[in-house]
CSV table of N, CA and C in Angstrom, one decimal:
chain,number,residue,atom,x,y,z
A,1,MET,N,95.6,10.9,3.5
A,1,MET,CA,96.1,10.9,2.1
A,1,MET,C,95.4,12.7,0.9
A,2,SER,N,95.9,13.0,0.1
A,2,SER,CA,95.5,13.7,-1.0
A,2,SER,C,94.9,13.1,-1.3
A,3,THR,N,94.0,14.4,-2.5
A,3,THR,CA,93.4,13.6,-3.9
A,3,THR,C,94.7,13.1,-4.6
A,4,HIS,N,96.0,14.3,-5.1
A,4,HIS,CA,97.1,13.6,-5.4
A,4,HIS,C,97.8,11.9,-5.6
A,5,GLU,N,97.7,11.9,-4.4
A,5,GLU,CA,98.3,10.7,-4.0
A,5,GLU,C,97.3,9.4,-3.9
A,6,ARG,N,96.4,9.2,-4.2
A,6,ARG,CA,95.3,9.0,-4.5
A,6,ARG,C,95.1,7.8,-5.8
A,7,HIS,N,95.0,9.3,-6.6
A,7,HIS,CA,94.9,9.3,-8.6
A,7,HIS,C,96.1,9.3,-9.0
A,8,ASN,N,97.4,9.2,-8.2
A,8,ASN,CA,98.7,8.4,-9.0
A,8,ASN,C,98.7,7.0,-9.0
A,9,ARG,N,98.4,6.3,-10.4
A,9,ARG,CA,98.7,5.3,-10.5
A,9,ARG,C,99.9,4.5,-10.9
A,10,ARG,N,101.1,5.3,-11.1
A,10,ARG,CA,102.8,5.3,-11.8
A,10,ARG,C,103.0,5.2,-11.2
A,11,LYS,N,103.6,3.6,-11.8
A,11,LYS,CA,104.6,2.7,-11.9
A,11,LYS,C,106.1,3.2,-11.0
A,12,THR,N,106.3,2.4,-10.3
A,12,THR,CA,107.6,3.3,-9.9
A,12,THR,C,108.7,1.9,-9.4
A,13,LEU,N,109.7,1.9,-10.1
A,13,LEU,CA,111.0,0.6,-9.9
A,13,LEU,C,111.9,1.3,-9.5
A,14,ILE,N,113.1,0.8,-8.7
A,14,ILE,CA,113.8,0.6,-7.9
A,14,ILE,C,115.0,-0.1,-9.2
A,15,GLY,N,116.5,0.6,-9.4
A,15,GLY,CA,117.1,-0.3,-10.1
A,15,GLY,C,118.7,0.5,-10.2
A,16,PHE,N,119.7,0.4,-11.3
A,16,PHE,CA,121.4,0.4,-10.8
A,16,PHE,C,121.5,1.3,-12.2
A,17,VAL,N,121.8,2.6,-11.8
A,17,VAL,CA,121.9,3.0,-13.0
A,17,VAL,C,123.7,2.6,-13.9
A,18,SER,N,123.1,2.6,-15.0
A,18,SER,CA,124.5,1.6,-15.9
A,18,SER,C,125.0,2.6,-16.9
A,19,SER,N,125.0,4.0,-17.3
A,19,SER,CA,125.5,4.5,-18.4
A,19,SER,C,124.4,5.8,-18.2
A,20,LYS,N,126.1,7.1,-18.3
A,20,LYS,CA,124.8,7.9,-18.8
A,20,LYS,C,125.0,8.6,-20.0
A,21,MET,N,123.9,8.9,-20.7
A,21,MET,CA,123.9,9.0,-22.1
A,21,MET,C,124.8,9.9,-23.0
A,22,GLY,N,124.2,11.7,-21.7
A,22,GLY,CA,123.9,12.9,-22.2
A,22,GLY,C,123.5,13.7,-20.9
A,23,ASP,N,123.3,14.7,-21.2
A,23,ASP,CA,123.1,15.2,-20.5
A,23,ASP,C,121.7,15.6,-20.1
A,24,LYS,N,121.1,15.2,-19.0
A,24,LYS,CA,120.1,15.2,-18.0
A,24,LYS,C,119.4,13.7,-18.4
A,25,SER,N,120.1,12.7,-18.6
A,25,SER,CA,119.8,11.3,-19.2
A,25,SER,C,120.6,10.3,-18.6
A,26,VAL,N,120.0,8.8,-18.9
A,26,VAL,CA,120.8,7.8,-17.9
A,26,VAL,C,120.1,6.8,-17.9
A,27,LYS,N,120.4,5.7,-18.0
A,27,LYS,CA,120.3,4.5,-18.7
A,27,LYS,C,120.4,3.9,-17.3
A,28,VAL,N,118.8,2.9,-16.7
A,28,VAL,CA,119.3,2.5,-15.6
A,28,VAL,C,118.7,0.9,-15.8
A,29,THR,N,118.9,-0.2,-15.3
A,29,THR,CA,118.8,-1.9,-15.7
A,29,THR,C,118.4,-2.0,-14.1
A,30,VAL,N,116.9,-2.4,-14.4
A,30,VAL,CA,115.8,-2.9,-13.7
A,30,VAL,C,116.4,-4.4,-13.5
A,31,PRO,N,117.0,-5.5,-12.3
A,31,PRO,CA,116.7,-6.8,-12.0
A,31,PRO,C,115.7,-7.2,-11.8
A,32,TYR,N,114.9,-8.8,-12.2
A,32,TYR,CA,114.1,-9.3,-11.5
A,32,TYR,C,114.5,-10.1,-12.1
A,33,LYS,N,113.9,-11.7,-11.2
A,33,LYS,CA,114.0,-13.4,-11.4
A,33,LYS,C,113.0,-13.6,-11.8
A,34,THR,N,112.2,-14.0,-12.4
A,34,THR,CA,111.1,-15.3,-13.5
A,34,THR,C,111.6,-17.1,-13.4
A,35,PRO,N,110.7,-17.9,-13.0
A,35,PRO,CA,111.0,-18.9,-13.1
A,35,PRO,C,110.8,-19.1,-14.7
A,36,HIS,N,111.3,-20.7,-15.4
A,36,HIS,CA,111.1,-20.9,-16.8
A,36,HIS,C,109.4,-21.6,-16.5
A,37,PRO,N,109.2,-21.7,-17.8
A,37,PRO,CA,107.6,-21.8,-17.7
A,37,PRO,C,107.7,-23.7,-17.8
A,38,LEU,N,108.7,-24.1,-18.6
A,38,LEU,CA,108.8,-25.8,-17.9
A,38,LEU,C,109.8,-26.1,-16.8
A,39,TYR,N,111.1,-25.8,-17.2
A,39,TYR,CA,112.0,-26.3,-16.2
A,39,TYR,C,111.7,-25.7,-14.5
A,40,HIS,N,111.3,-24.6,-13.9
A,40,HIS,CA,110.5,-24.2,-13.0
A,40,HIS,C,112.0,-23.8,-12.7
A,41,LYS,N,113.4,-23.5,-13.3
A,41,LYS,CA,114.6,-23.1,-12.5
A,41,LYS,C,114.0,-21.6,-12.8
A,42,VAL,N,114.6,-21.2,-11.9
A,42,VAL,CA,114.8,-19.2,-11.4
A,42,VAL,C,115.8,-19.0,-12.4
A,43,ILE,N,115.1,-17.8,-13.3
A,43,ILE,CA,116.1,-17.2,-14.6
A,43,ILE,C,116.3,-15.7,-13.9
A,44,ASN,N,117.5,-15.0,-14.0
A,44,ASN,CA,117.5,-13.8,-13.6
A,44,ASN,C,118.0,-12.7,-15.2
A,45,ARG,N,116.8,-12.0,-15.3
A,45,ARG,CA,116.5,-10.9,-16.6
A,45,ARG,C,116.8,-9.7,-16.1
A,46,LYS,N,116.8,-8.7,-17.0
A,46,LYS,CA,116.8,-7.5,-17.1
A,46,LYS,C,116.0,-6.5,-17.3
A,47,THR,N,115.6,-5.6,-17.2
A,47,THR,CA,115.7,-3.8,-18.3
A,47,THR,C,116.1,-3.2,-18.1
A,48,VAL,N,116.3,-2.7,-19.3
A,48,VAL,CA,116.9,-1.2,-19.1
A,48,VAL,C,116.0,-0.3,-19.8
A,49,LEU,N,116.0,0.4,-18.7
A,49,LEU,CA,115.0,1.9,-18.9
A,49,LEU,C,116.2,3.3,-19.5
A,50,HIS,N,115.4,4.0,-20.4
A,50,HIS,CA,115.9,5.3,-20.4
A,50,HIS,C,115.6,6.5,-19.8
A,51,VAL,N,116.3,6.8,-18.3
A,51,VAL,CA,115.5,7.5,-17.5
A,51,VAL,C,115.4,9.2,-18.0
A,52,HIS,N,115.0,10.0,-17.6
A,52,HIS,CA,115.3,11.5,-17.0
A,52,HIS,C,115.5,11.9,-16.0
A,53,ASP,N,117.2,12.5,-15.9
A,53,ASP,CA,117.4,12.6,-14.8
A,53,ASP,C,117.8,14.4,-14.5
A,54,GLU,N,116.4,15.1,-14.5
A,54,GLU,CA,116.1,16.7,-14.3
A,54,GLU,C,118.0,17.4,-14.0
A,55,LYS,N,118.2,17.1,-12.4
A,55,LYS,CA,119.2,17.8,-11.7
A,55,LYS,C,120.8,17.0,-12.1
A,56,ASN,N,120.8,15.7,-12.5
A,56,ASN,CA,122.1,15.5,-13.2
A,56,ASN,C,122.9,14.8,-11.7
A,57,GLU,N,122.7,14.4,-11.5
A,57,GLU,CA,122.9,14.1,-9.5
A,57,GLU,C,123.3,12.2,-9.7
A,58,ALA,N,122.6,11.5,-10.6
A,58,ALA,CA,122.8,10.0,-10.8
A,58,ALA,C,123.8,9.9,-11.5
A,59,LYS,N,124.7,9.2,-11.1
A,59,LYS,CA,126.4,8.7,-10.9
A,59,LYS,C,126.2,7.2,-11.6
A,60,ILE,N,127.0,6.9,-12.3
A,60,ILE,CA,127.0,4.7,-12.5
A,60,ILE,C,126.9,4.9,-11.5
A,61,GLY,N,126.3,3.4,-10.9
A,61,GLY,CA,126.7,2.5,-9.9
A,61,GLY,C,125.2,2.7,-9.1
A,62,ASP,N,125.3,4.5,-8.7
A,62,ASP,CA,124.3,4.6,-8.2
A,62,ASP,C,122.6,3.8,-8.4
A,63,LYS,N,122.4,3.2,-7.3
A,63,LYS,CA,121.0,3.1,-6.9
A,63,LYS,C,120.1,4.1,-7.0
A,64,ILE,N,118.4,4.1,-7.8
A,64,ILE,CA,117.8,5.1,-7.9
A,64,ILE,C,116.5,4.5,-8.2
A,65,GLU,N,115.4,4.9,-7.2
A,65,GLU,CA,114.1,5.1,-7.7
A,65,GLU,C,113.5,5.5,-8.7
A,66,VAL,N,112.6,5.1,-9.6
A,66,VAL,CA,111.9,6.1,-11.3
A,66,VAL,C,110.5,5.8,-11.0
A,67,THR,N,110.4,6.3,-11.8
A,67,THR,CA,108.3,7.1,-12.1
A,67,THR,C,108.0,7.1,-13.2
A,68,GLU,N,107.1,6.3,-13.9
A,68,GLU,CA,106.6,6.3,-14.8
A,68,GLU,C,106.3,7.9,-15.4
A,69,THR,N,106.1,8.4,-16.4
A,69,THR,CA,105.6,9.8,-16.5
A,69,THR,C,105.8,9.9,-18.4
A,70,ARG,N,105.2,11.4,-18.5
A,70,ARG,CA,104.4,11.2,-20.2
A,70,ARG,C,105.8,10.8,-20.8
A,71,PRO,N,106.0,10.9,-22.1
A,71,PRO,CA,107.2,10.8,-22.7
A,71,PRO,C,107.9,12.5,-23.5
A,72,LEU,N,108.9,11.9,-22.7
A,72,LEU,CA,109.8,12.5,-22.6
A,72,LEU,C,110.5,13.2,-23.9
A,73,SER,N,111.2,12.2,-24.6
A,73,SER,CA,111.6,12.3,-25.8
A,73,SER,C,111.3,10.5,-26.9
A,74,ARG,N,112.3,10.7,-27.9
A,74,ARG,CA,111.9,9.1,-28.5
A,74,ARG,C,111.4,8.3,-27.5
A,75,LEU,N,113.0,8.2,-26.4
A,75,LEU,CA,112.8,6.7,-25.8
A,75,LEU,C,113.1,6.9,-24.0
A,76,LYS,N,112.4,8.2,-23.9
A,76,LYS,CA,112.4,8.4,-22.3
A,76,LYS,C,110.7,8.6,-22.2
A,77,ARG,N,111.1,7.8,-21.1
A,77,ARG,CA,109.5,6.9,-20.2
A,77,ARG,C,109.1,7.5,-18.7
A,78,TRP,N,110.6,6.9,-18.3
A,78,TRP,CA,110.4,7.6,-16.9
A,78,TRP,C,111.7,8.8,-16.1
A,79,ARG,N,111.1,9.2,-15.3
A,79,ARG,CA,112.4,10.0,-14.5
A,79,ARG,C,112.6,9.6,-12.5
A,80,VAL,N,113.7,10.3,-12.5
A,80,VAL,CA,114.1,9.9,-11.5
A,80,VAL,C,113.3,10.6,-10.0
A,81,ILE,N,113.4,9.5,-9.6
A,81,ILE,CA,112.2,10.0,-8.3
A,81,ILE,C,112.9,10.4,-6.7
A,82,ARG,N,114.4,9.7,-6.6
A,82,ARG,CA,115.4,10.0,-5.9
A,82,ARG,C,116.4,8.9,-5.9
A,83,ILE,N,117.8,9.0,-5.1
A,83,ILE,CA,118.5,8.0,-5.2
A,83,ILE,C,118.6,7.6,-4.1
A,84,VAL,N,118.3,6.4,-4.0
A,84,VAL,CA,118.5,5.6,-2.7
A,84,VAL,C,119.3,5.2,-2.2
A,85,GLU,N,120.4,4.6,-2.9
A,85,GLU,CA,122.0,4.7,-2.4
A,85,GLU,C,123.3,4.7,-3.1
A,86,ALA,N,123.9,5.9,-2.8
A,86,ALA,CA,124.9,6.3,-3.6
A,86,ALA,C,126.0,5.1,-3.8
A,87,ALA,N,126.7,5.5,-5.2
A,87,ALA,CA,127.6,4.0,-5.6
A,87,ALA,C,129.0,4.4,-4.3
A,88,VAL,N,129.8,3.5,-4.1
A,88,VAL,CA,130.8,3.6,-3.2
A,88,VAL,C,132.2,3.4,-4.3
A,89,GLY,N,133.0,4.1,-3.8
A,89,GLY,CA,134.3,4.1,-5.1
A,89,GLY,C,134.2,4.0,-6.5
A,90,LEU,N,133.1,4.5,-6.8
A,90,LEU,CA,133.5,4.1,-8.3
A,90,LEU,C,133.2,5.4,-9.4
A,91,ASP,N,134.8,5.9,-8.7
A,91,ASP,CA,134.8,7.6,-9.9
A,91,ASP,C,135.6,7.3,-11.0
A,92,ILE,N,135.2,7.4,-11.9
A,92,ILE,CA,135.4,7.3,-12.9
A,92,ILE,C,136.3,8.3,-14.1
A,93,VAL,N,137.1,8.1,-14.1
A,93,VAL,CA,138.3,9.5,-14.3
A,93,VAL,C,139.0,9.1,-15.9
A,94,ALA,N,139.1,9.6,-16.9
A,94,ALA,CA,139.6,9.3,-18.1
A,94,ALA,C,140.8,9.4,-18.2
A,95,VAL,N,141.8,8.1,-18.6
A,95,VAL,CA,143.2,8.5,-18.0
A,95,VAL,C,143.4,8.3,-19.6
A,96,SER,N,144.6,9.6,-19.8
A,96,SER,CA,145.8,10.0,-21.2
A,96,SER,C,146.6,9.6,-21.5
A,97,GLU,N,147.0,9.5,-22.5
A,97,GLU,CA,148.2,8.5,-22.5
A,97,GLU,C,149.6,9.2,-22.3
A,98,LYS,N,149.3,10.6,-21.9
A,98,LYS,CA,150.7,10.9,-21.0
A,98,LYS,C,150.7,10.3,-19.6
A,99,ASP,N,149.5,10.0,-18.8
A,99,ASP,CA,149.7,9.7,-17.6
A,99,ASP,C,149.8,8.0,-17.7
A,100,VAL,N,149.9,7.4,-18.5
A,100,VAL,CA,150.1,6.2,-18.8
A,100,VAL,C,151.6,5.9,-18.7
A,101,ALA,N,151.7,7.0,-19.8
A,101,ALA,CA,153.5,7.0,-19.5
A,101,ALA,C,154.2,7.5,-18.6
A,102,GLU,N,154.1,8.0,-17.8
A,102,GLU,CA,154.2,8.1,-16.8
A,102,GLU,C,154.2,7.7,-15.7
A,103,ALA,N,153.2,6.8,-15.5
A,103,ALA,CA,153.4,5.1,-14.7
A,103,ALA,C,153.9,4.3,-15.1
A,104,VAL,N,154.0,3.7,-16.4
A,104,VAL,CA,154.3,2.4,-16.7
A,104,VAL,C,155.8,2.8,-17.0
A,105,PRO,N,156.6,2.2,-16.4
A,105,PRO,CA,158.7,2.4,-16.7
A,105,PRO,C,158.4,1.6,-18.2
A,106,THR,N,159.3,2.1,-18.6
A,106,THR,CA,159.7,1.5,-20.3
A,106,THR,C,161.2,1.4,-20.8
A,107,LYS,N,162.0,1.4,-21.5
A,107,LYS,CA,163.2,1.4,-21.5
A,107,LYS,C,163.6,2.2,-21.8
A,108,THR,N,163.2,3.2,-22.3
A,108,THR,CA,164.1,4.7,-22.3
A,108,THR,C,163.8,5.9,-21.2
A,109,THR,N,162.7,5.3,-20.0
A,109,THR,CA,162.2,6.0,-19.1
A,109,THR,C,163.9,5.7,-18.2
A,110,LYS,N,163.9,4.1,-18.3
A,110,LYS,CA,165.1,3.6,-16.9
A,110,LYS,C,166.2,3.7,-17.4
A,111,ALA,N,167.0,4.2,-19.1
A,111,ALA,CA,167.8,4.3,-19.7
A,111,ALA,C,168.5,5.6,-19.1
A,112,ASN,N,166.8,6.9,-19.0
A,112,ASN,CA,167.0,8.5,-18.3
A,112,ASN,C,167.2,8.8,-16.8
A,113,ALA,N,166.7,7.7,-16.1
A,113,ALA,CA,166.5,6.9,-15.2
A,113,ALA,C,168.2,7.7,-14.8
A,114,THR,N,168.8,6.0,-15.5
A,114,THR,CA,170.0,6.2,-14.7
A,114,THR,C,171.0,7.2,-15.2
A,115,ALA,N,171.0,7.5,-16.6
A,115,ALA,CA,171.4,8.4,-16.6
A,115,ALA,C,171.5,10.3,-16.1
A,116,ALA,N,170.4,10.0,-15.4
A,116,ALA,CA,170.0,11.3,-14.2
A,116,ALA,C,170.5,10.8,-13.2
A,117,LYS,N,171.7,10.2,-13.3
A,117,LYS,CA,171.8,9.7,-11.5
A,117,LYS,C,173.4,9.4,-11.8
A,118,ALA,N,173.3,9.2,-12.7
A,118,ALA,CA,174.7,8.9,-12.7
A,118,ALA,C,175.8,10.3,-13.2
């Protein structure tokens, strides 16, 4: 164990990327459970962290490990260490009105199709 590892007392948490805020920034949701003080029922809670992603490799839905760091901006106090598990099948693509118009049949497109057949 090196000297650096012994003195590193920074917290590390594992959470899910819930939003990409801009260049090199993501929001990470860290879920946890805590008992209610009076009723002793387990309550699901979450903490939202603003995280610095230097390589811009985290995507929405990824499970990542983050660590505390010095303040990098007004809200960012955490940094991505590694991607634990990549999201499966969550390729988010913007849809334009033209794409929707081509995919959804309307009265005018039906009329044009019947006219083209005749």
